[in-house]
XYZ file of C-alpha atoms in Angstrom:
726
model
C 7.070 30.784 -6.718
C 2.972 31.007 -6.993
C 1.607 30.564 -3.661
C -0.857 28.696 -4.841
C 1.285 25.804 -5.153
C 1.989 25.907 -1.798
C 0.580 24.049 0.887
C 0.281 23.550 4.722
C 1.624 20.660 5.745
C -0.324 19.842 9.127
C -3.948 20.264 6.760
C -2.165 17.791 3.859
C -2.120 15.473 6.535
C -5.337 15.042 7.345
C -6.554 15.777 3.519
C -4.639 13.254 1.162
C -6.468 9.855 1.049
C -2.690 8.485 0.783
C -1.661 8.711 4.405
C -4.767 7.712 5.975
C -3.751 4.379 7.012
C -1.045 6.035 8.624
C -2.203 9.328 10.333
C -1.675 9.295 14.017
C -2.464 11.611 16.077
C -1.338 15.663 14.878
C -0.731 18.511 17.426
C 0.011 22.223 15.644
C 1.828 24.633 15.997
C 2.587 27.913 14.077
C 6.264 28.250 15.360
C 8.313 30.067 12.532
C 11.622 28.871 14.259
C 11.651 25.056 13.483
C 14.575 23.950 11.260
C 11.899 21.606 9.071
C 8.128 22.231 8.105
C 7.498 18.996 10.443
C 8.817 17.910 13.501
C 8.456 14.104 15.262
C 8.089 14.727 18.881
C 9.209 11.641 21.424
C 5.576 10.447 22.155
C 5.110 10.063 18.234
C 3.337 12.501 17.741
C 3.965 15.489 15.282
C 4.677 19.222 15.394
C 3.899 20.998 12.083
C 4.933 24.729 12.060
C 3.142 27.241 9.313
C 6.205 26.724 6.653
C 4.338 26.414 3.263
C 5.653 23.163 1.146
C 5.128 22.340 -2.393
C 2.219 19.460 -2.890
C 5.646 17.324 -3.890
C 7.614 18.030 -0.361
C 3.926 17.459 1.921
C 3.548 14.514 0.236
C 7.331 13.034 0.912
C 8.090 15.024 4.504
C 4.528 13.886 5.930
C 5.303 10.368 4.861
C 8.701 10.349 5.707
C 7.277 11.644 9.240
C 4.858 9.653 9.845
C 7.309 6.578 9.317
C 9.390 7.789 11.948
C 6.559 8.911 14.609
C 5.271 5.059 14.390
C 8.701 3.338 14.645
C 9.546 5.667 17.543
C 6.124 5.245 19.305
C 6.698 1.600 20.392
C 10.511 1.243 18.816
C 10.896 -1.971 20.315
C 7.053 -3.800 19.758
C 7.170 -7.523 17.903
C 10.929 -7.456 17.921
C 12.161 -10.749 19.226
C 13.695 -11.459 22.961
C 17.298 -10.195 22.934
C 20.047 -7.580 24.506
C 18.610 -3.769 24.304
C 19.880 -1.612 22.141
C 21.018 1.705 23.502
C 19.029 4.494 22.461
C 21.292 6.541 20.328
C 22.133 2.975 18.003
C 17.888 2.610 17.785
C 17.097 6.108 16.542
C 19.694 5.982 13.797
C 18.324 2.715 12.641
C 15.544 4.333 12.591
C 15.901 7.520 10.821
C 17.373 5.371 7.986
C 14.980 2.662 7.892
C 12.291 5.378 7.863
C 14.264 6.954 5.158
C 14.727 4.215 3.447
C 11.136 3.379 3.122
C 9.944 6.881 2.516
C 12.393 6.872 -0.906
C 10.861 3.797 -1.954
C 7.395 4.919 -1.508
C 8.132 7.777 -3.775
C 9.951 5.788 -6.273
C 7.004 3.642 -6.430
C 4.643 6.824 -7.465
C 6.421 5.241 -10.623
C 4.460 2.048 -10.708
C 1.361 3.066 -8.272
C -1.088 6.491 -9.447
C 0.890 9.093 -9.652
C 0.318 11.335 -6.409
C 1.387 13.758 -6.563
C 2.636 14.809 -10.085
C 6.610 12.739 -10.468
C 9.580 14.649 -10.282
C 13.073 14.722 -8.580
C 12.928 13.582 -5.186
C 12.390 16.755 -2.593
C 15.859 15.204 -0.729
C 19.833 14.971 -1.885
C 19.652 11.352 -0.370
C 16.842 10.053 -1.945
C 17.629 8.133 -4.894
C 20.325 6.276 -3.016
C 18.312 5.266 0.007
C 15.507 4.138 -2.712
C 18.419 1.659 -4.495
C 18.954 -1.810 -4.172
C 22.181 -1.784 -3.207
C 23.792 -0.215 0.256
C 24.981 2.914 0.468
C 28.083 4.129 1.106
C 29.167 4.575 4.874
C 29.331 7.970 3.958
C 25.583 9.007 2.260
C 24.450 6.814 5.562
C 25.800 9.427 7.392
C 24.881 12.116 5.540
C 21.263 10.957 5.147
C 20.861 10.340 9.078
C 22.091 13.982 9.697
C 19.584 15.281 7.202
C 16.988 13.466 8.957
C 17.510 13.848 12.308
C 16.403 17.648 12.198
C 13.079 16.266 11.607
C 13.160 15.051 15.254
C 12.776 16.632 18.512
C 16.345 17.143 20.034
C 16.422 14.558 22.697
C 15.666 12.175 19.859
C 18.816 12.712 17.576
C 21.378 10.161 17.910
C 24.822 11.559 19.073
C 27.886 12.211 17.491
C 29.208 8.976 17.228
C 25.697 6.868 17.534
C 25.236 6.012 13.994
C 28.450 4.165 14.141
C 27.908 0.753 12.925
C 24.848 1.416 10.794
C 26.667 0.554 7.831
C 26.613 -3.386 8.546
C 23.460 -3.541 10.199
C 21.859 -1.818 6.650
C 24.081 -4.122 5.021
C 22.088 -7.322 6.975
C 18.193 -5.612 6.372
C 18.332 -3.518 3.021
C 16.390 -5.849 0.775
C 13.764 -6.398 3.714
C 13.243 -2.331 4.254
C 10.130 -2.171 2.422
C 7.064 0.080 2.547
C 3.944 -1.998 2.967
C 2.654 -0.965 -0.714
C 5.279 -2.573 -1.866
C 5.643 -5.572 0.508
C 1.884 -6.509 -0.372
C 2.149 -6.879 -4.163
C 5.274 -8.963 -3.177
C 4.863 -13.176 -2.144
C 2.702 -13.992 -5.441
C 2.415 -14.979 -9.162
C 2.178 -11.835 -11.957
C -1.806 -11.722 -11.593
C -0.717 -9.448 -8.917
C 1.759 -7.344 -11.125
C 0.657 -3.784 -11.347
C 0.287 -2.682 -14.797
C -1.300 0.693 -17.100
C -1.971 3.809 -16.135
C -4.047 3.272 -13.435
C -1.430 0.971 -11.455
C -4.162 -2.311 -10.874
C -3.504 -5.468 -11.140
C -4.725 -8.311 -12.720
C -8.363 -8.466 -11.047
C -8.125 -4.491 -11.333
C -7.236 -4.046 -7.397
C -4.154 -1.394 -6.203
C -2.453 -2.373 -3.156
C -3.985 1.080 -1.295
C -7.355 2.041 -0.981
C -8.837 3.664 -4.101
C -10.787 6.707 -3.555
C -13.772 7.218 -4.844
C -14.369 3.798 -6.528
C -17.547 2.032 -6.440
C -16.532 -1.442 -5.344
C -18.615 -4.355 -6.004
C -16.322 -6.928 -6.984
C -15.833 -8.974 -3.800
C -16.729 -12.648 -6.251
C -12.964 -11.524 -7.501
C -10.769 -8.828 -5.576
C -11.066 -6.001 -4.039
C -8.817 -2.829 -3.173
C -8.264 -2.430 0.217
C -10.485 -0.229 2.550
C -8.502 2.035 4.915
C -8.925 -0.249 7.718
C -7.215 -2.903 5.951
C -4.598 -0.699 4.826
C -3.770 0.352 8.002
C -4.028 -3.084 9.291
C -1.379 -4.281 6.396
C 0.972 -0.636 7.335
C 1.129 -2.299 11.409
C 1.780 -5.725 9.857
C 4.723 -3.623 7.897
C 6.056 -1.623 10.840
C 6.128 -4.383 13.500
C 8.657 -6.353 10.475
C 10.564 -3.002 10.213
C 10.929 -2.900 13.807
C 12.283 -6.457 14.397
C 14.664 -5.578 11.569
C 15.791 -2.685 13.001
C 16.352 -4.436 16.603
C 17.657 -8.020 15.434
C 17.945 -7.738 11.542
C 17.758 -11.321 9.381
C 16.997 -13.045 13.121
C 13.308 -12.614 12.763
C 11.302 -15.320 14.158
C 7.909 -17.106 12.602
C 5.579 -15.473 15.317
C 3.377 -13.699 12.669
C 2.838 -15.964 10.416
C 1.834 -18.300 13.166
C -0.567 -15.868 14.666
C -2.715 -15.850 10.850
C -2.986 -18.987 11.347
C -4.141 -19.656 14.535
C -6.531 -16.408 13.536
C -7.917 -18.357 10.332
C -8.107 -21.271 12.805
C -10.167 -19.639 15.817
C -12.100 -17.434 13.255
C -13.446 -21.020 11.457
C -13.636 -22.786 15.267
C -11.337 -25.594 14.615
C -8.638 -26.520 17.473
C -5.812 -24.633 16.510
C -3.132 -23.594 13.944
C -2.314 -27.039 12.615
C -5.093 -26.968 10.550
C -4.196 -24.471 8.686
C -1.634 -24.280 5.960
C -1.539 -20.747 4.328
C -1.205 -20.110 0.657
C -1.245 -16.970 -1.634
C -4.269 -17.838 -3.649
C -6.792 -20.352 -4.528
C -4.839 -21.941 -6.941
C -1.637 -22.340 -4.609
C -4.323 -23.718 -2.361
C -5.620 -26.490 -5.057
C -1.565 -27.071 -5.829
C -1.265 -28.079 -1.924
C -3.916 -30.211 -1.829
C -2.464 -31.950 -4.877
C 0.724 -32.699 -2.805
C -1.481 -33.928 -0.617
C -3.388 -36.499 -3.203
C 0.250 -37.635 -4.064
C 0.991 -38.616 -0.266
C -1.909 -41.309 -0.842
C -1.870 -42.412 -4.157
C 0.773 -42.284 -7.331
C -2.574 -42.747 -9.753
C -4.781 -39.275 -8.865
C -8.320 -38.283 -10.697
C -10.089 -34.933 -9.964
C -13.750 -34.476 -10.885
C -14.129 -31.218 -11.101
C -18.032 -29.957 -11.355
C -18.416 -26.552 -11.959
C -14.878 -26.300 -13.952
C -15.654 -23.322 -15.373
C -16.726 -21.435 -12.428
C -13.888 -22.526 -10.186
C -9.805 -20.704 -10.465
C -8.864 -20.471 -13.752
C -5.428 -22.038 -12.817
C -6.987 -25.157 -10.915
C -6.750 -27.583 -13.776
C -3.298 -27.323 -13.850
C -2.646 -27.007 -10.568
C -4.976 -30.396 -10.270
C -2.502 -32.317 -12.410
C 0.938 -30.494 -10.191
C 1.861 -28.426 -12.994
C 2.694 -24.959 -12.785
C 0.320 -22.473 -13.451
C 1.740 -19.026 -13.923
C 5.038 -18.203 -15.551
C 6.632 -17.156 -11.512
C 5.805 -19.017 -9.276
C 4.640 -17.302 -4.898
C 8.648 -16.898 -4.315
C 9.695 -15.659 -7.103
C 10.730 -18.454 -9.482
C 10.527 -18.246 -12.849
C 8.825 -21.255 -14.370
C 7.373 -22.971 -17.732
C 3.490 -22.932 -17.057
C 1.810 -26.349 -17.975
C 4.988 -28.128 -17.120
C 5.035 -30.692 -14.365
C 6.438 -29.588 -11.232
C 9.465 -31.581 -9.069
C 7.883 -34.184 -7.090
C 4.384 -34.031 -8.106
C 2.926 -37.430 -9.181
C 2.989 -37.725 -13.070
C -0.077 -40.079 -13.689
C -2.352 -37.205 -12.876
C -5.923 -36.715 -14.271
C -8.214 -34.000 -14.298
C -12.096 -34.275 -15.215
C -14.325 -31.247 -15.268
C -17.632 -31.408 -15.614
C -19.333 -27.766 -16.669
C -21.997 -26.708 -14.523
C -23.636 -24.354 -16.916
C -24.992 -25.748 -20.956
C -26.357 -23.875 -24.004
C -26.881 -20.034 -23.184
C -26.079 -20.273 -20.007
C -28.755 -22.975 -18.277
C -27.915 -24.518 -15.101
C -27.602 -28.312 -15.212
C -29.526 -29.807 -13.025
C -27.644 -31.497 -9.546
C -29.159 -34.641 -10.198
C -27.608 -34.657 -13.859
C -24.367 -33.719 -11.956
C -24.154 -36.221 -9.302
C -24.535 -38.906 -11.477
C -22.072 -37.894 -14.223
C -19.761 -37.628 -11.278
C -20.762 -41.181 -9.760
C -19.746 -42.517 -13.732
C -16.642 -41.055 -13.090
C -15.819 -41.927 -9.936
C -16.300 -45.775 -10.911
C -14.021 -45.533 -14.145
C -11.236 -44.010 -11.506
C -11.795 -46.564 -8.868
C -11.949 -49.113 -11.362
C -8.935 -48.463 -13.168
C -7.102 -48.185 -9.251
C -7.071 -44.283 -9.047
C -7.562 -42.597 -6.374
C -10.247 -39.395 -6.714
C -10.437 -36.390 -5.388
C -13.670 -34.849 -5.914
C -14.272 -31.130 -5.552
C -17.631 -29.145 -3.723
C -17.986 -25.831 -5.415
C -19.486 -23.377 -2.418
C -19.995 -21.242 -3.890
C -19.135 -20.861 -7.393
C -18.170 -17.565 -9.677
C -21.940 -17.245 -9.996
C -22.650 -17.928 -6.565
C -23.586 -21.235 -6.686
C -23.575 -24.482 -4.786
C -21.981 -27.534 -6.983
C -22.838 -30.385 -5.129
C -24.949 -30.225 -2.382
C -23.358 -31.521 0.551
C -25.608 -34.783 0.801
C -24.634 -35.937 -2.706
C -21.195 -35.505 -2.547
C -21.458 -38.207 1.491
C -23.263 -40.051 -0.724
C -20.831 -40.321 -3.763
C -17.719 -40.869 -1.097
C -20.420 -43.683 0.292
C -20.595 -45.859 -2.746
C -16.746 -45.690 -2.590
C -15.459 -45.667 1.135
C -11.761 -44.857 1.558
C -10.874 -44.191 -1.784
C -12.402 -40.848 -2.625
C -11.045 -37.557 -0.709
C -13.182 -34.339 -0.614
C -11.779 -30.822 -0.786
C -14.591 -28.150 -0.681
C -13.669 -24.938 -2.634
C -14.993 -22.265 -0.181
C -12.734 -19.161 -1.777
C -15.711 -16.897 -2.148
C -16.051 -17.462 2.002
C -19.867 -16.737 1.669
C -20.467 -19.492 3.849
C -20.786 -19.269 7.850
C -17.833 -21.221 10.141
C -19.923 -23.617 11.362
C -20.493 -25.373 7.441
C -16.668 -24.960 7.595
C -16.229 -26.763 10.675
C -18.855 -29.065 9.850
C -16.917 -29.934 6.352
C -13.470 -30.632 8.327
C -15.177 -33.076 10.747
C -16.565 -34.736 7.980
C -12.681 -35.597 6.397
C -13.360 -32.990 3.746
C -10.272 -30.237 3.501
C -11.524 -26.505 2.584
C -10.010 -24.108 0.637
C -11.199 -20.355 2.045
C -9.989 -16.847 1.172
C -9.518 -13.817 3.416
C -9.814 -11.516 -0.692
C -13.428 -12.264 -1.626
C -15.956 -12.131 0.595
C -13.886 -10.606 3.150
C -12.456 -8.055 0.632
C -9.572 -8.446 1.941
C -6.235 -7.777 -0.232
C -6.086 -10.467 -2.990
C -4.008 -13.431 -2.712
C -5.122 -14.487 0.507
C -6.084 -18.162 1.366
C -6.314 -20.924 3.324
C -5.902 -24.691 3.343
C -7.428 -26.164 6.343
C -6.854 -29.927 7.015
C -9.191 -32.432 8.192
C -7.739 -35.254 10.724
C -6.824 -37.530 7.493
C -4.796 -35.278 5.252
C -3.176 -33.853 8.444
C -1.371 -37.118 9.774
C -0.118 -37.192 5.911
C 2.173 -34.659 7.328
C 3.685 -37.012 9.936
C 3.936 -39.932 7.681
C 5.286 -38.559 4.404
C 6.993 -35.854 2.168
C 6.177 -33.009 0.568
C 7.328 -32.389 -3.241
C 10.676 -30.735 -4.044
C 8.833 -28.808 -6.141
C 6.663 -26.800 -3.511
C 9.501 -25.381 -2.376
C 9.227 -22.768 -4.834
C 5.885 -21.467 -3.848
C 5.475 -21.724 -0.079
C 8.017 -21.832 3.064
C 7.952 -23.510 6.286
C 5.858 -20.820 8.170
C 2.973 -21.151 6.048
C 2.844 -24.665 7.416
C 2.230 -27.265 10.678
C 5.245 -27.652 11.990
C 5.283 -31.123 10.970
C 7.777 -33.964 9.333
C 6.647 -33.095 5.626
C 7.076 -29.286 5.849
C 11.002 -29.824 6.993
C 11.462 -29.804 2.502
C 10.574 -26.185 2.664
C 12.908 -23.037 2.775
C 12.672 -21.071 6.373
C 11.541 -17.622 6.603
C 8.338 -16.504 5.417
C 5.923 -14.722 2.521
C 6.287 -11.244 4.097
C 3.668 -9.648 1.375
C 1.182 -12.987 2.538
C 1.364 -11.931 6.043
C 0.843 -8.587 5.028
C -1.954 -9.655 2.999
C -3.924 -12.091 5.535
C -3.488 -8.897 7.889
C -5.613 -6.855 5.966
C -8.118 -9.808 5.705
C -7.817 -10.224 9.177
C -9.166 -6.752 10.127
C -11.724 -7.243 8.101
C -13.209 -10.443 9.225
C -13.007 -9.598 12.368
C -15.275 -7.064 11.857
C -17.724 -8.409 9.766
C -17.447 -11.587 12.931
C -18.622 -8.189 15.399
C -21.849 -7.462 13.884
C -24.605 -9.336 14.947
C -26.006 -12.696 13.041
C -29.766 -10.607 12.487
C -27.955 -7.664 11.076
C -25.567 -9.487 8.419
C -28.941 -11.219 7.304
C -31.479 -8.209 6.902
C -28.072 -5.859 5.391
C -27.284 -8.899 2.783
C -31.111 -9.091 1.864
C -32.005 -5.724 1.220
C -28.897 -5.244 -0.514
C -29.769 -8.343 -2.379
C -33.862 -7.036 -2.957
C -32.539 -3.583 -4.162
C -29.904 -5.354 -6.612
C -32.279 -7.756 -8.379
C -34.257 -4.374 -8.543
C -32.186 -2.395 -10.378
C -30.574 -5.534 -13.106
C -34.392 -6.457 -13.918
C -34.990 -2.725 -14.483
C -31.881 -2.527 -15.939
C -32.575 -3.012 -20.702
C -29.624 -3.692 -20.754
C -28.615 -6.488 -19.027
C -30.254 -10.055 -18.661
C -29.698 -12.496 -15.074
C -28.110 -15.820 -15.904
C -30.366 -18.444 -14.245
C -29.345 -19.595 -10.606
C -30.516 -21.916 -7.742
C -31.855 -21.358 -4.498
C -29.168 -21.671 -1.901
C -31.328 -21.440 1.134
C -31.911 -25.693 1.011
C -28.646 -26.169 1.830
C -27.798 -23.680 4.492
C -31.332 -23.122 5.940
C -34.115 -20.329 5.859
C -33.420 -16.888 7.945
C -28.947 -17.449 7.795
C -26.810 -15.127 5.720
C -25.662 -17.305 3.919
C -28.522 -18.774 2.617
C -28.886 -15.774 0.595
C -28.129 -14.757 -3.128
C -24.501 -12.456 -3.388
C -23.514 -12.574 -6.023
C -25.700 -11.783 -9.327
C -23.954 -12.435 -12.706
C -25.780 -11.026 -16.107
C -25.075 -10.790 -19.002
C -24.683 -7.327 -21.588
C -26.463 -6.307 -23.968
C -25.610 -4.033 -26.950
C -28.998 -3.620 -29.638
C -30.969 -6.635 -28.272
C -27.372 -8.773 -28.587
C -24.840 -9.574 -25.793
C -21.632 -9.389 -26.030
C -18.559 -11.741 -26.251
C -16.401 -12.859 -23.552
C -13.641 -10.566 -25.562
C -16.302 -7.708 -25.504
C -16.846 -7.748 -21.924
C -13.315 -8.570 -21.130
C -12.955 -4.822 -22.582
C -16.310 -3.510 -20.703
C -15.057 -4.509 -17.650
C -11.911 -2.507 -18.057
C -13.825 0.588 -19.200
C -16.034 0.591 -16.151
C -12.770 0.532 -13.988
C -11.272 3.392 -15.885
C -11.621 7.575 -16.763
C -13.048 7.856 -19.958
C -12.994 11.483 -20.012
C -10.212 11.627 -22.241
C -11.503 9.073 -24.800
C -15.296 10.210 -24.405
C -14.510 14.481 -24.791
C -16.480 14.982 -28.236
C -19.155 13.389 -27.049
C -20.112 13.812 -23.572
C -23.107 15.996 -23.223
C -22.959 17.735 -20.247
C -21.110 17.915 -16.607
C -23.219 14.953 -14.898
C -21.811 12.112 -17.853
C -18.147 13.951 -17.733
C -18.362 12.889 -13.914
C -20.163 9.280 -14.645
C -17.330 8.671 -16.967
C -15.177 9.586 -14.909
C -16.604 7.260 -12.221
C -14.455 3.740 -11.437
C -16.712 0.798 -11.386
C -15.573 -2.460 -9.457
C -17.399 -5.189 -10.509
C -16.333 -8.960 -11.001
C -14.612 -10.087 -13.643
C -15.931 -11.929 -16.556
C -17.179 -15.231 -16.188
C -16.824 -17.347 -19.570
C -20.951 -18.589 -20.610
C -20.815 -20.975 -23.292
C -23.415 -19.853 -26.449
C -26.641 -21.363 -27.389
C -24.912 -22.745 -30.527
C -22.774 -24.504 -27.742
C -19.387 -22.358 -28.269
C -17.194 -22.617 -24.886
C -16.723 -19.501 -23.402
C -17.753 -17.349 -26.518
C -20.134 -14.855 -24.481
C -18.971 -13.147 -20.859
C -21.107 -12.387 -17.618
C -20.439 -9.744 -15.470
C -20.670 -10.341 -11.249
C -22.140 -7.227 -8.906
C -21.847 -8.425 -5.275
C -22.293 -8.087 -1.754
C -19.634 -7.945 0.369
C -18.636 -8.277 4.785
C -17.935 -4.426 3.536
C -21.342 -3.942 3.766
C -22.491 -5.732 6.589
C -19.877 -4.472 8.886
C -18.965 -0.519 7.023
C -15.607 -0.667 6.580
C -15.664 0.518 3.206
C -17.176 3.830 4.461
C -14.789 6.529 2.516
C -13.155 8.197 5.418
C -14.517 11.601 6.330
C -16.874 11.117 3.675
C -20.654 12.162 5.253
C -23.940 11.128 4.579
C -26.973 12.286 5.042
C -28.696 10.719 8.518
C -31.513 8.919 6.780
C -29.309 7.190 4.380
C -28.641 4.169 5.737
C -24.820 1.698 4.746
C -27.332 -0.453 2.332
C -29.102 3.065 0.436
C -25.625 3.994 -0.014
C -24.726 0.543 -1.681
C -28.089 0.631 -3.672
C -27.460 4.364 -5.279
C -24.389 2.212 -6.323
C -25.304 0.015 -8.412
C -27.453 1.988 -9.742
C -24.840 4.603 -10.647
C -22.544 1.624 -12.105
C -25.648 0.797 -14.447
C -25.508 4.176 -15.103
C -22.547 4.216 -16.547
C -22.562 0.641 -18.149
C -25.606 2.409 -20.192
C -23.396 4.959 -20.778
C -20.254 2.861 -22.388
C -23.334 1.178 -24.985
C -24.442 4.588 -26.402
C -20.724 5.582 -27.234
C -18.843 1.839 -27.348
C -17.977 3.182 -31.353
C -16.742 6.006 -30.393
C -14.710 4.195 -27.268
C -13.899 1.536 -29.998
C -12.356 3.793 -31.985
C -10.706 6.057 -29.079
C -6.763 6.047 -29.270
C -6.430 5.823 -25.905
C -8.847 2.922 -25.780
C -9.189 -0.822 -27.720
C -12.480 -2.803 -28.533
C -13.663 -4.923 -30.391
C -16.847 -4.489 -32.894
C -19.849 -6.358 -31.895
C -20.191 -9.734 -33.224
C -24.357 -10.726 -33.210
C -24.962 -13.434 -31.771
C -29.165 -14.876 -30.200
C -29.940 -13.846 -26.963
C -29.376 -16.859 -24.406
C -32.047 -18.258 -22.631
C -32.562 -21.017 -20.697
C -33.982 -23.889 -21.824
C -33.048 -27.249 -22.320
C -29.931 -28.666 -20.970
C -27.761 -30.764 -23.800
C -25.242 -32.880 -21.248
C -21.405 -33.101 -22.149
C -19.578 -35.959 -20.413
C -17.063 -34.567 -19.419
C -13.597 -33.686 -20.331
C -10.360 -35.438 -19.156
C -7.287 -33.694 -19.297
C -6.052 -30.425 -19.557
C -8.067 -28.185 -21.794
C -7.037 -25.317 -24.295
C -9.453 -23.522 -22.854
C -7.747 -23.497 -19.051
C -4.245 -22.870 -20.624
C -5.492 -19.635 -22.711
C -7.544 -18.412 -19.510
C -5.285 -19.024 -16.569
């Protein structure tokens, strides 16, 4: 065998970024008498021999050793109190659980980016342990005997101590999943991984994406090593519970997350928090609350085009995807069982022709007209306040919303869509104190994994859970663990959404890191980023910023959330803006390695490096063109995030010159993103006709210019655009 294909395991442990979230202290012993290349010690440390192995074996063996080490280091952590297992039986379960996790993770390489190159697993038991069916007792015994050779002799189960593992395996098999598998479960099809890079619909993967320039927090982000480590530990807590007591796990991990969210936003307890996979799931939960108060509901959503695309369906109690969070196949657009039938959605656009922002006073006047119409018809109104929208806008100011509520006392509920989470906890607490519900996520500004949402409940909404029932169809979306332990939640199934728990664990780590930074530093770092981004965008001849409104009047000068942190722009080619379809293609090309389709065009090493660079920006937002065609144009977004403030996004082991701050590094990254954008525009025709790429010829549309706003009096019901986009 060619020695160049061989790897030292100790070096591989620290060089492979896939393993960084799992790394434990490792000592290296050059001992050729070892039976295997790696050995797990009783304290969870690893000892590696000098034996050389293939890169594929190195990935498999280090993954196996790290799984065993995490379980051995604290075998009972997180397990419910019950009769203590004998040490030999526990080790037999630990070794089999680690073997299954590793085999499943190896199979995941067929879904996630392939590293190492795919071929058969370097063990005889891998396929059986990765399967959906529990292996036969003889197969489990053979696997146990083999894996035991990777742990210290003092840890190896003795003959007969593996008795009973088959019955245990039958009770926990489906719950023994590696963290990266669990992360993409417990959500709808937007979480599914597709394409050659194994990315979901948001352009994210379930573990850190090495080398990516990430400014996509207005949409979603792949996790940092800090978040991935938190999710891995949360998953191992579930695995330990399975090792110790099978399926008898309690719901305390989910309650802990709810308690954290409540404390983070200065609320008085976990019963104020409903966890949900996404902001759209939160909107569906809010619709359920509205149905408890009235059978006739009107939802007013100013800024409809800058909230979640599935929200119009959710506000009418309808399925907004083809699969629910708990994995039930459904017909998108159909009414969910138990939700009120008489629910209407009135969407009011935020922007007029050419992307011009409609003034708040005009939005206020139209909301008042629609509210008056609904109340006179005997309907209860749910009014959305966007804090902030997809392009960083506040819609409507709180003072105007309070004025609207005062006009119709007791007939209006308010839901603050703060899913971008670009506001201080004081504002959230104030909103809840005013009796308004608030939607937040840990996945946008805080850059936790996508699909980690929460609905924060005011007194009035919390009271409804004491005296009413949730719609029966909500049982396809949520479990009791995510809701307050109150009578209305008894209609939900028992158990927990483990994927949601893991994703919130990652978000929790990012939120805690952000909270630890002094307020003045938050302001300074976000201010510096904003100044640099605006300078770079204004200097770029291929982009035009969208008009926006100042956040400072609503927040006060000098606070970090008074600063703009989402910068939306249209992209020009030969002086003409790209259509929404073309901008979606551009977004995908920014994420992709373009060296193959452009191999004949790239002029030098620098261009090849730029073409290969993954650049992640916020997904396109639909913009009305100057001719009034809804959604004809598209805007991209570069966004600041909590990572910029806390530094959790720094690459592990990456060296940084002493004179470069985090802000300087981020500014250089934005410049690189714009350079790749320019490269794509230069070679647009070649990319559009390349066999491995798809493109759309550029349609010549006049450059949008902010001018007089032509007001649309609102769109009732569910538009065909909403059905297409969501």
